[in-house]
CSV table of C-alpha atoms and ligand atoms in Angstrom, one decimal:
chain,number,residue,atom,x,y,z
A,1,UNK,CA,102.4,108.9,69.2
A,2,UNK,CA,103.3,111.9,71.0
A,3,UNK,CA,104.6,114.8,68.6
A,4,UNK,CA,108.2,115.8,69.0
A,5,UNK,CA,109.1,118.8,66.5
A,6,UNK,CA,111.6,120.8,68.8
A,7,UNK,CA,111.5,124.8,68.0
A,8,UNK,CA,114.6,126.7,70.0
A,9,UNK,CA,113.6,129.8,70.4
A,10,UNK,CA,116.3,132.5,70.6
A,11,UNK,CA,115.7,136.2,71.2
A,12,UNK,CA,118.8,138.0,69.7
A,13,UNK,CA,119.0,142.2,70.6
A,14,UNK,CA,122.3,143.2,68.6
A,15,UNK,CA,123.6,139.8,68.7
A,16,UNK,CA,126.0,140.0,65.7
A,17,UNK,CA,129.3,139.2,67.9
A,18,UNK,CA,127.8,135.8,69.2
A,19,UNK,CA,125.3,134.7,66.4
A,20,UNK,CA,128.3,132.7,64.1
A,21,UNK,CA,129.1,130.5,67.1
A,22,UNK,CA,125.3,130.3,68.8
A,23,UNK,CA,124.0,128.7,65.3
A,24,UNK,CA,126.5,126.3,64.8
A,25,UNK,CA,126.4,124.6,68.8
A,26,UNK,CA,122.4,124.9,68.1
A,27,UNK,CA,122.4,123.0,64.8
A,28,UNK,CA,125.1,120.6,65.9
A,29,UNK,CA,122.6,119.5,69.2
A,30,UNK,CA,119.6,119.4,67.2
A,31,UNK,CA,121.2,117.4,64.5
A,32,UNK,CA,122.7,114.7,66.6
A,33,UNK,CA,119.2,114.2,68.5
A,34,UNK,CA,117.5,114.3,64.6
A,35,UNK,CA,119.7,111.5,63.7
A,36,UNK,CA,119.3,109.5,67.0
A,37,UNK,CA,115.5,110.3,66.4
A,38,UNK,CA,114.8,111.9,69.9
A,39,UNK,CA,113.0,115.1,67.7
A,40,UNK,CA,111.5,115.3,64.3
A,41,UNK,CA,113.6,116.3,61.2
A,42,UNK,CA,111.0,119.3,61.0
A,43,UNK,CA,112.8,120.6,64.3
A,44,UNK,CA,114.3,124.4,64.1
A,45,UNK,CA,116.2,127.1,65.4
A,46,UNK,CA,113.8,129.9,65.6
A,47,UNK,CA,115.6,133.7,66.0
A,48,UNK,CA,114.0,136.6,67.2
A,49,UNK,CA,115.4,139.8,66.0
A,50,UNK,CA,114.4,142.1,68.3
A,51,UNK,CA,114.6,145.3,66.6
A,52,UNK,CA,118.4,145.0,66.2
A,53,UNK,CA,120.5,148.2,64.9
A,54,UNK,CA,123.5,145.5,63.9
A,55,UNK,CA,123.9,143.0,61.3
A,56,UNK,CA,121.7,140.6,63.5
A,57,UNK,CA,118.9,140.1,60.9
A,58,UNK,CA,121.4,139.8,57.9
A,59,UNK,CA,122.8,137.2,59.5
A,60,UNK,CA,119.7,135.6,60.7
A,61,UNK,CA,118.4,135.4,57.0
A,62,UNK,CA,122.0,134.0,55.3
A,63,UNK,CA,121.7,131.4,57.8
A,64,UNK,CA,118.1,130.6,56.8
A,65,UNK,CA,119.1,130.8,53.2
A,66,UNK,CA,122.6,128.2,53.9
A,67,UNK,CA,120.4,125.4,56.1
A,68,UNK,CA,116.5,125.2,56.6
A,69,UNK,CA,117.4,124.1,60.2
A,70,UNK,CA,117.3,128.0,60.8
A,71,UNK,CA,114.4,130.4,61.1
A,72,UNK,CA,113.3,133.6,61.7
A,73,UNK,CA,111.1,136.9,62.9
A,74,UNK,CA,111.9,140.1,62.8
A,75,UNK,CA,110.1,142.4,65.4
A,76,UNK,CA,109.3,146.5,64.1
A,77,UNK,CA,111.3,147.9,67.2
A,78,UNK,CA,113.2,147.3,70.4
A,79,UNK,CA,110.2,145.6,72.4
A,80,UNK,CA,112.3,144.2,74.8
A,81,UNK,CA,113.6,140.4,76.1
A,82,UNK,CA,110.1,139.2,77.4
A,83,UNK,CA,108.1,140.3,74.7
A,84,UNK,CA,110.7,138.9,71.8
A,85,UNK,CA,110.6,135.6,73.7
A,86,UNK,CA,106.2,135.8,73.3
A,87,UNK,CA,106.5,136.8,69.9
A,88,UNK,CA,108.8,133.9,69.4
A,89,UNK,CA,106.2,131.7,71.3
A,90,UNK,CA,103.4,133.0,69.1
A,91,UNK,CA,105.5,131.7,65.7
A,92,UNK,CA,107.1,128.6,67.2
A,93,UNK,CA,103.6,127.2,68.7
A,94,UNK,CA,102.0,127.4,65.0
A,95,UNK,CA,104.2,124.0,64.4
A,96,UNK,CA,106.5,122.9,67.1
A,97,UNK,CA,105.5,120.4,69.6
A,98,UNK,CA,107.7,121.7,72.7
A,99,UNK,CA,109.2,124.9,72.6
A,100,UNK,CA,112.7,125.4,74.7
A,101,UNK,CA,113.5,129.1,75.1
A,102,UNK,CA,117.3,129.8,75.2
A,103,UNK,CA,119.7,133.0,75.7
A,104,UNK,CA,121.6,134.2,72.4
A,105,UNK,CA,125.0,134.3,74.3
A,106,UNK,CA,124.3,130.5,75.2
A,107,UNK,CA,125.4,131.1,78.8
A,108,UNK,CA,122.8,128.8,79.7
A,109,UNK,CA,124.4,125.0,79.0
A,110,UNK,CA,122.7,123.8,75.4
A,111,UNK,CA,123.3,120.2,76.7
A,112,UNK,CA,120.7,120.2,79.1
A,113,UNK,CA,118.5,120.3,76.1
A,114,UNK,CA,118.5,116.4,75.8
A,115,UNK,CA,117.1,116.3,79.4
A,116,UNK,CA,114.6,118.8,78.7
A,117,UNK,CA,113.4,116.6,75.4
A,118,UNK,CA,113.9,113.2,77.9
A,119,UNK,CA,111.6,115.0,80.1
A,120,UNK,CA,108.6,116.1,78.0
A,121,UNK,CA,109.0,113.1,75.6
A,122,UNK,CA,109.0,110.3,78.4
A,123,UNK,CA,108.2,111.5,81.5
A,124,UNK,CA,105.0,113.3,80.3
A,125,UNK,CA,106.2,116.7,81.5
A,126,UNK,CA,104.9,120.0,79.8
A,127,UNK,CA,107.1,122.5,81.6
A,128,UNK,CA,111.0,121.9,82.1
A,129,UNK,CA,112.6,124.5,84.0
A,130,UNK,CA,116.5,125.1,83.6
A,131,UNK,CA,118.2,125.7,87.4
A,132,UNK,CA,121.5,127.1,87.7
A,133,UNK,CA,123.2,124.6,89.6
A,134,UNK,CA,126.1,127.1,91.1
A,135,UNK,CA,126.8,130.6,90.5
A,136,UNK,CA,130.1,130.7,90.7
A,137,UNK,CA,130.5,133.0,87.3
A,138,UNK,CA,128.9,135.4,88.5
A,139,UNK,CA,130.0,138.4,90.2
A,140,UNK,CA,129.3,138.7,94.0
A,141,UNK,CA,126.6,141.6,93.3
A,142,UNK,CA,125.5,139.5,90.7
A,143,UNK,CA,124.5,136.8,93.0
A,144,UNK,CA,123.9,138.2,96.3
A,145,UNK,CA,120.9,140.5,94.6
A,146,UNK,CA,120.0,137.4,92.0
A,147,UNK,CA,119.3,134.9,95.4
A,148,UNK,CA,117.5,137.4,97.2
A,149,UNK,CA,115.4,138.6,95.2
A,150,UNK,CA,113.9,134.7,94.5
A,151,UNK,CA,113.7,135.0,97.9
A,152,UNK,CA,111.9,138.3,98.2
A,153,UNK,CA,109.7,136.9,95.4
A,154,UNK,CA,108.2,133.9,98.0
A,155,UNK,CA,107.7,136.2,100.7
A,156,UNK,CA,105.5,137.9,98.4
A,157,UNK,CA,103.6,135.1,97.9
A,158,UNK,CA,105.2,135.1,94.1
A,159,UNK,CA,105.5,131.5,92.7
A,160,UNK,CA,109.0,131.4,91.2
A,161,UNK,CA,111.5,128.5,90.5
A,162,UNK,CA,114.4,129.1,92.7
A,163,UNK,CA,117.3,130.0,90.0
A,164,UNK,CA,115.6,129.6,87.2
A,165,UNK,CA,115.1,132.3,84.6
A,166,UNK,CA,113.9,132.0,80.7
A,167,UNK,CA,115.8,128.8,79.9
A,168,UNK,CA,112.9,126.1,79.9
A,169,UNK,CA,110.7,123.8,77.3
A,170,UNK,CA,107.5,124.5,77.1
A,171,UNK,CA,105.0,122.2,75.5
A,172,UNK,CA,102.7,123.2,72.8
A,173,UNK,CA,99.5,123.4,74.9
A,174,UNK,CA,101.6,125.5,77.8
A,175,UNK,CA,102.7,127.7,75.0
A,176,UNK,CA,99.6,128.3,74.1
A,177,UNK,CA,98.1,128.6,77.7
A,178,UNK,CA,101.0,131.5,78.2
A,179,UNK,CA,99.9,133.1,74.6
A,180,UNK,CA,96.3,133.7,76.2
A,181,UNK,CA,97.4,136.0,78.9
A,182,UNK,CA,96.6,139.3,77.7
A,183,UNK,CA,98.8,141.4,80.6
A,184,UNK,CA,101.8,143.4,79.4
A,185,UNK,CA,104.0,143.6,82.2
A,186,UNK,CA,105.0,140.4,81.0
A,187,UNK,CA,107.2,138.3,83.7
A,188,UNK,CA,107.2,135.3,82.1
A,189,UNK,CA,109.2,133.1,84.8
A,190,UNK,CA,106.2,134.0,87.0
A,191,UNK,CA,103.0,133.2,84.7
A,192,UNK,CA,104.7,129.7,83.9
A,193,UNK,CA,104.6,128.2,86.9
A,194,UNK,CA,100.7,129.7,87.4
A,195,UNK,CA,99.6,127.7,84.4
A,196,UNK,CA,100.3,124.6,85.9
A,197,UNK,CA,100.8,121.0,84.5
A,198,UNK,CA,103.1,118.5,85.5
A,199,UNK,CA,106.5,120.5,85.3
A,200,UNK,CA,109.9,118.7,86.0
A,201,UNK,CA,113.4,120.8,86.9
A,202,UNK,CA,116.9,120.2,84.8
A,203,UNK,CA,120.3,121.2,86.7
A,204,UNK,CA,122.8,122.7,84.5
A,205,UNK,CA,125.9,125.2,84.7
A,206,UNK,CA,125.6,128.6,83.4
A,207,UNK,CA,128.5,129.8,82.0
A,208,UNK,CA,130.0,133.4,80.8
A,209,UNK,CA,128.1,135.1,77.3
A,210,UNK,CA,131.6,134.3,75.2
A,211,UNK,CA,131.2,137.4,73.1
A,212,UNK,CA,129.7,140.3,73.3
A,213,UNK,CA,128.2,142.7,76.2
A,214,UNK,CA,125.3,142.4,78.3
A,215,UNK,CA,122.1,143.4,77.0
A,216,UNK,CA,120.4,143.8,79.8
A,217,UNK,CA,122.1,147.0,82.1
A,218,UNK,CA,121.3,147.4,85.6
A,219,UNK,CA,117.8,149.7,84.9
A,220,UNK,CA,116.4,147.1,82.4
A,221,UNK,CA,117.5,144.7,85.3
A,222,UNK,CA,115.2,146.6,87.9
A,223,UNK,CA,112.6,146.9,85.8
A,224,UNK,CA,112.2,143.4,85.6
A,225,UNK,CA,112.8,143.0,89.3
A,226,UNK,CA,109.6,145.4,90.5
A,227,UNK,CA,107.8,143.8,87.5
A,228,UNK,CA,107.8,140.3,88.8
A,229,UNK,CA,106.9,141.4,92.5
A,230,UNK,CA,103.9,144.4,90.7
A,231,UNK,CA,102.6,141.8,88.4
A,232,UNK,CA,101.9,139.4,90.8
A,233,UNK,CA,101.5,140.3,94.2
A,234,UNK,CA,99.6,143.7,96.1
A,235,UNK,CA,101.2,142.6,99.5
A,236,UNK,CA,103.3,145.9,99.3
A,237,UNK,CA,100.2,147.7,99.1
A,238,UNK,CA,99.2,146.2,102.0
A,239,UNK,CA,102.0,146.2,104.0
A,240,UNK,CA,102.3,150.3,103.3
A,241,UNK,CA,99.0,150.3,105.4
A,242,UNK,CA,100.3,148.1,108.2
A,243,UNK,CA,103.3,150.0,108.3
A,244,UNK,CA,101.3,153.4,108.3
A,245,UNK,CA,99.5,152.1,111.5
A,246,UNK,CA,102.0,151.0,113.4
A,247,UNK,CA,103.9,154.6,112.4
A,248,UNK,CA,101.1,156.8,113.6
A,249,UNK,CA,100.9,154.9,116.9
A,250,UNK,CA,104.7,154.9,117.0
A,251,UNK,CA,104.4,158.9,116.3
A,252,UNK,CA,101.6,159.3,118.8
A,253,UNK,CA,103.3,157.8,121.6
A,254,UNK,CA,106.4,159.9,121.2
A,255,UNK,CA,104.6,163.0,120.8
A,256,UNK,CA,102.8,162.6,124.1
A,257,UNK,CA,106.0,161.8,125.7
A,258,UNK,CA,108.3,164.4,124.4
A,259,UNK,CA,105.6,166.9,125.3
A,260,UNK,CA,105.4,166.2,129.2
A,261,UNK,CA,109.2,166.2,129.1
A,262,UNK,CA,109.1,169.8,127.4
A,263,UNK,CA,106.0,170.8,129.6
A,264,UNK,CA,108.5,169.5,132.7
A,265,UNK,CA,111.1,171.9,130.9
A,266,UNK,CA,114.0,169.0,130.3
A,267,UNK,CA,114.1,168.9,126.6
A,268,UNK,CA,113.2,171.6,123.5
A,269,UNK,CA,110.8,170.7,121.3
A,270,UNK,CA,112.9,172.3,117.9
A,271,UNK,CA,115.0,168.8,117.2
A,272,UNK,CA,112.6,165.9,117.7
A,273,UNK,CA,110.4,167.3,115.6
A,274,UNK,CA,112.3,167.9,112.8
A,275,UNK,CA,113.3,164.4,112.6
A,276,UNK,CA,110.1,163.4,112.7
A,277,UNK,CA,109.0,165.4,110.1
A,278,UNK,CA,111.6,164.5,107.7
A,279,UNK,CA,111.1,160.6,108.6
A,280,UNK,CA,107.1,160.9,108.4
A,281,UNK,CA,107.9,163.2,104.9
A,282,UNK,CA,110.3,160.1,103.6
A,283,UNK,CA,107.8,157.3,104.4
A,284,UNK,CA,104.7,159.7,102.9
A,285,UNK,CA,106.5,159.8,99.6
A,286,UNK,CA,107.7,156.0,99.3
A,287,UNK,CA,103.9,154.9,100.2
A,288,UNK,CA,102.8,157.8,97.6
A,289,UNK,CA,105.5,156.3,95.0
A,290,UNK,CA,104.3,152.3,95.7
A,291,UNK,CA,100.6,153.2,94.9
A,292,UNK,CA,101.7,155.0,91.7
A,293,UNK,CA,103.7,152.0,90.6
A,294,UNK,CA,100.4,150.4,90.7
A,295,UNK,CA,98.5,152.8,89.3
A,296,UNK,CA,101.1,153.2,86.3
A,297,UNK,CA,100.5,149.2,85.6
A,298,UNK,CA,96.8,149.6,85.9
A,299,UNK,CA,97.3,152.5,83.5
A,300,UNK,CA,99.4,150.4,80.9
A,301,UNK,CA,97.2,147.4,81.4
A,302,UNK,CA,94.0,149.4,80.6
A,303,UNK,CA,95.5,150.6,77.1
A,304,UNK,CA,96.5,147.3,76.6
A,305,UNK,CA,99.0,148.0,73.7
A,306,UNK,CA,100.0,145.3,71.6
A,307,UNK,CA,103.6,143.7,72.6
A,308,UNK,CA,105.1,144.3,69.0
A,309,UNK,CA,104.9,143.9,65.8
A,310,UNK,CA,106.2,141.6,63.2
A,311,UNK,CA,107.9,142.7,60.3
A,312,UNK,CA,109.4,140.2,58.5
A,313,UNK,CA,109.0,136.5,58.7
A,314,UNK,CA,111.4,133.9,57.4
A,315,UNK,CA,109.7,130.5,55.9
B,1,UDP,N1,117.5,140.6,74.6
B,1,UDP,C1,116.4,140.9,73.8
B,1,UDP,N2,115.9,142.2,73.8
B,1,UDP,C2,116.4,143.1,74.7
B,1,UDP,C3,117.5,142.8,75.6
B,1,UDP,C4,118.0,141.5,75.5
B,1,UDP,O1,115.9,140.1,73.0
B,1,UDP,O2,115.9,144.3,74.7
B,1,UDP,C5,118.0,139.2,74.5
B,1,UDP,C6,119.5,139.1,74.3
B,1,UDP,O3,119.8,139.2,72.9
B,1,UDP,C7,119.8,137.7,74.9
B,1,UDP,C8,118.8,137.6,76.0
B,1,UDP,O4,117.8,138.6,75.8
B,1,UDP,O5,119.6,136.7,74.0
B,1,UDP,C9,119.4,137.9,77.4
B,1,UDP,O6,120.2,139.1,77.4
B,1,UDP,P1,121.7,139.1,78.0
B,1,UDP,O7,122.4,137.8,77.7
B,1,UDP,O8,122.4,140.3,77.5
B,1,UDP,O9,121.4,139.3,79.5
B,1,UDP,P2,122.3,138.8,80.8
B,1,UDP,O10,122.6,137.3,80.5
B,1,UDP,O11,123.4,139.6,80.8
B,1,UDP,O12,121.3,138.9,82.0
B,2,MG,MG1,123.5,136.6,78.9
C-alpha cells in the first residue's frame, strides 16, 4: 500500500506574532484527516526556523515539548525563504511520504490540504500545485507585477505554474529529485515543474497574513524575480545581441542621413548627436549590467556554497 505520512513543512523568519494561531489550524487539519485515516498517525508539522532574532524557536520547541505532532530545525543564520523551504525538504524527506510546503502566516488556504492528500493518495499524482484562484487581497501593484511577471516567465521560455508559488505537496521521490539539484540560485517554483511526474493543480483562495508584517520587502521580492528568469533562461543574453544589431543599423542609417542634411547645411550636427550618445551610453551599460548578472551567478554557482546550516534539530 502506498505510504501516507504527511510532513507540513513551514519556514518561519521571525514568526513569533503568527506561530500560536498557525500551529493550532495545522494540528487541527492533520488531526481530523489522522482520525478519518487519510495520513498516518506519524504525520507532522515540521518548522523551519530560519535564523529568527524573535522568540520563533522558543516557541517552536514548547510546542514540540506540549504535542509530538510538532517538529523542528533550526538553521545557523538568515539563509533566506528558498533555502529554509530545502533544508526543510532535506529533514522532512528522511520520513514523510508527501511533503506539502506551506507559508507561516497561512495566507495560503490550509483546506486545500485534503485535495492535495486526495490527489497524491488516489489519483497517483507526485506534484500538487496550489493556484490562487483570485487575487482580490492583494493590492493592485501587488497583482499587476505578480501576473506579469508569470507572464514574462513563459516568454522566456521559463516553465512556471500560472499563480502558483511555494504552496504544493511534493512526493517523497520528487523531494528527493529537487534535493539533487546542486544550484544555489534556488527558484524552487521553477525546478518543480522541470522534474516532471504526473503533477495535478488545487484552486484555493489566498487570504491576508493575520498577524504580523511581510517578510519579504520589495528587494528580496526582486531578487527572486531576476532569479527565476537568470536561473533558467539566457534568452536575455541573446536578445542584448539582437537588440545590439538592430541598434547599430538603426545608428548607421541615421548617421548617414543626418550627415547629407548637415553637408546640405539644414541641420547642425551638436544635438543629434548628443542624444545618440547618451542613448547608445544607456543601452552599453544595461547590456554590460545583464552579462554581469550572469557572470555573478556563474561566479556563485562555481563556489558552490552550501545553502545553510543546521543547528539544532528537534526529535
Ligand atoms: N521566510 C523565511 N525566510 C526569509 C523570509 C521569509 O523563511 O528570509 C518565510 C516567512 O516566515 C513565511 C514565508 O517565508 O513563512 C513567506 O514570507 P511572507 O509571508 O512574509 O511573504 P509574502 O506572503 O508577504 O510574500
Ligand atoms: Mg505571506
Amino acid at each position: 500500500m502506498k505510504g501516507n505520512i504527511l510532513y507540513v513543512v513551514v519556514p518561519c523568519f521571525n514568526e513569533e506574532e503568527v506561530l500560536g494561531e498557525t500551529s493550532t489550524r495545522l494540528k487541527e487539519k492533520l488531526s481530523s484527516l489522522i482520525k478519518s485515516n487519510v495520513i498516518d498517525d506519524d504525520s507532522k508539522v515540521l518548522f523551519v526556523d530560519d535564523g529568527s532574532k524573535d522568540k520563533t524557536w522558543e516557541i517552536i520547541k514548547k510546542l514540540h515539548g506540549e504535542d509530538s505532532i510538532f517538529s523542528g530545525i533550526k538553521l545557523s543564520h538568515n539563509r533566506g525563504h528558498q533555502n529554509a523551504l530545502i533544508a526543510g525538504l532535506g529533514a522532512a524527506s528522511k520520513k514523510a511520504d508527501m511533503i506539502i510546503s506551506i507559508d507561516a502566516d497561512l495566507q495560503d488556504d490550509i483546506n486545500a490540504i485534503d485535495k492535495m492528500a486526495y490527489e497524491y493518495l488516489n489519483n497517483d499524482c507526485d506534484v500538487v500545485y496550489g493556484v490562487r484562484k483570485k487575487r482580490n487581497k492583494d493590492t493592485l501593484f501587488k497583482k499587476t507585477t505578480a501576473e506579469g511577471y508569470y507572464k514574462i516567465l513563459k516568454k522566456f521560455g521559463v516553465e512556471v505554474v500560472f499563480n502558483h508559488a511555494d504552496y504544493r505537496l511534493m512526493s517523497k521521490r520528487v523531494a528527493q529529485a529537487l534535493l539533487s539539484y546542486k544550484e544555489v540560485n534556488l527558484f524552487l517554483r521553477g525546478i518543480v515543474p522541470q522534474i516532471g511526474f504526473k503533477s495535478a493543480t488545487v484552486e484555493y483562495d489566498r487570504g491576508e497574513r493575520f498577524a504580523g508584517e511581510s517578510k519579504y520587502p520589495l528587494s528580496k521580492m526582486l531578487g527572486l524575480a531576476v532569479d527565476g528568469i537568470t536561473s533558467f533562461s539566457t534568452k536575455p543574453l541573446n536578445m542584448i545581441l539582437v537588440f545590439g544589431i538592430i541598434l547599430s543599423c538603426l545608428g548607421f542609417a541615421g548617421f548617414v542621413t543626418t550627415l547629407v542634411f548637415y553637408l546640405l547645411s539644414m541641420l547642425t550636427m551638436f544635438l543629434p548627436i548628443i542624444f545618440f550618445v547618451t542613448l547608445a551610453l544607456g543601452i552599453i551599460l544595461m547590456a554590460i549590467g545583464v552579462v554581469g548578472l550572469y557572470t555573478g551567478k556563474t561566479y556563485m554557482e562555481t563556489k558552490a556554497r552550501p545553502k545553510y546550516f543546521i543547528e539544532e534539530e528537534l526529535d
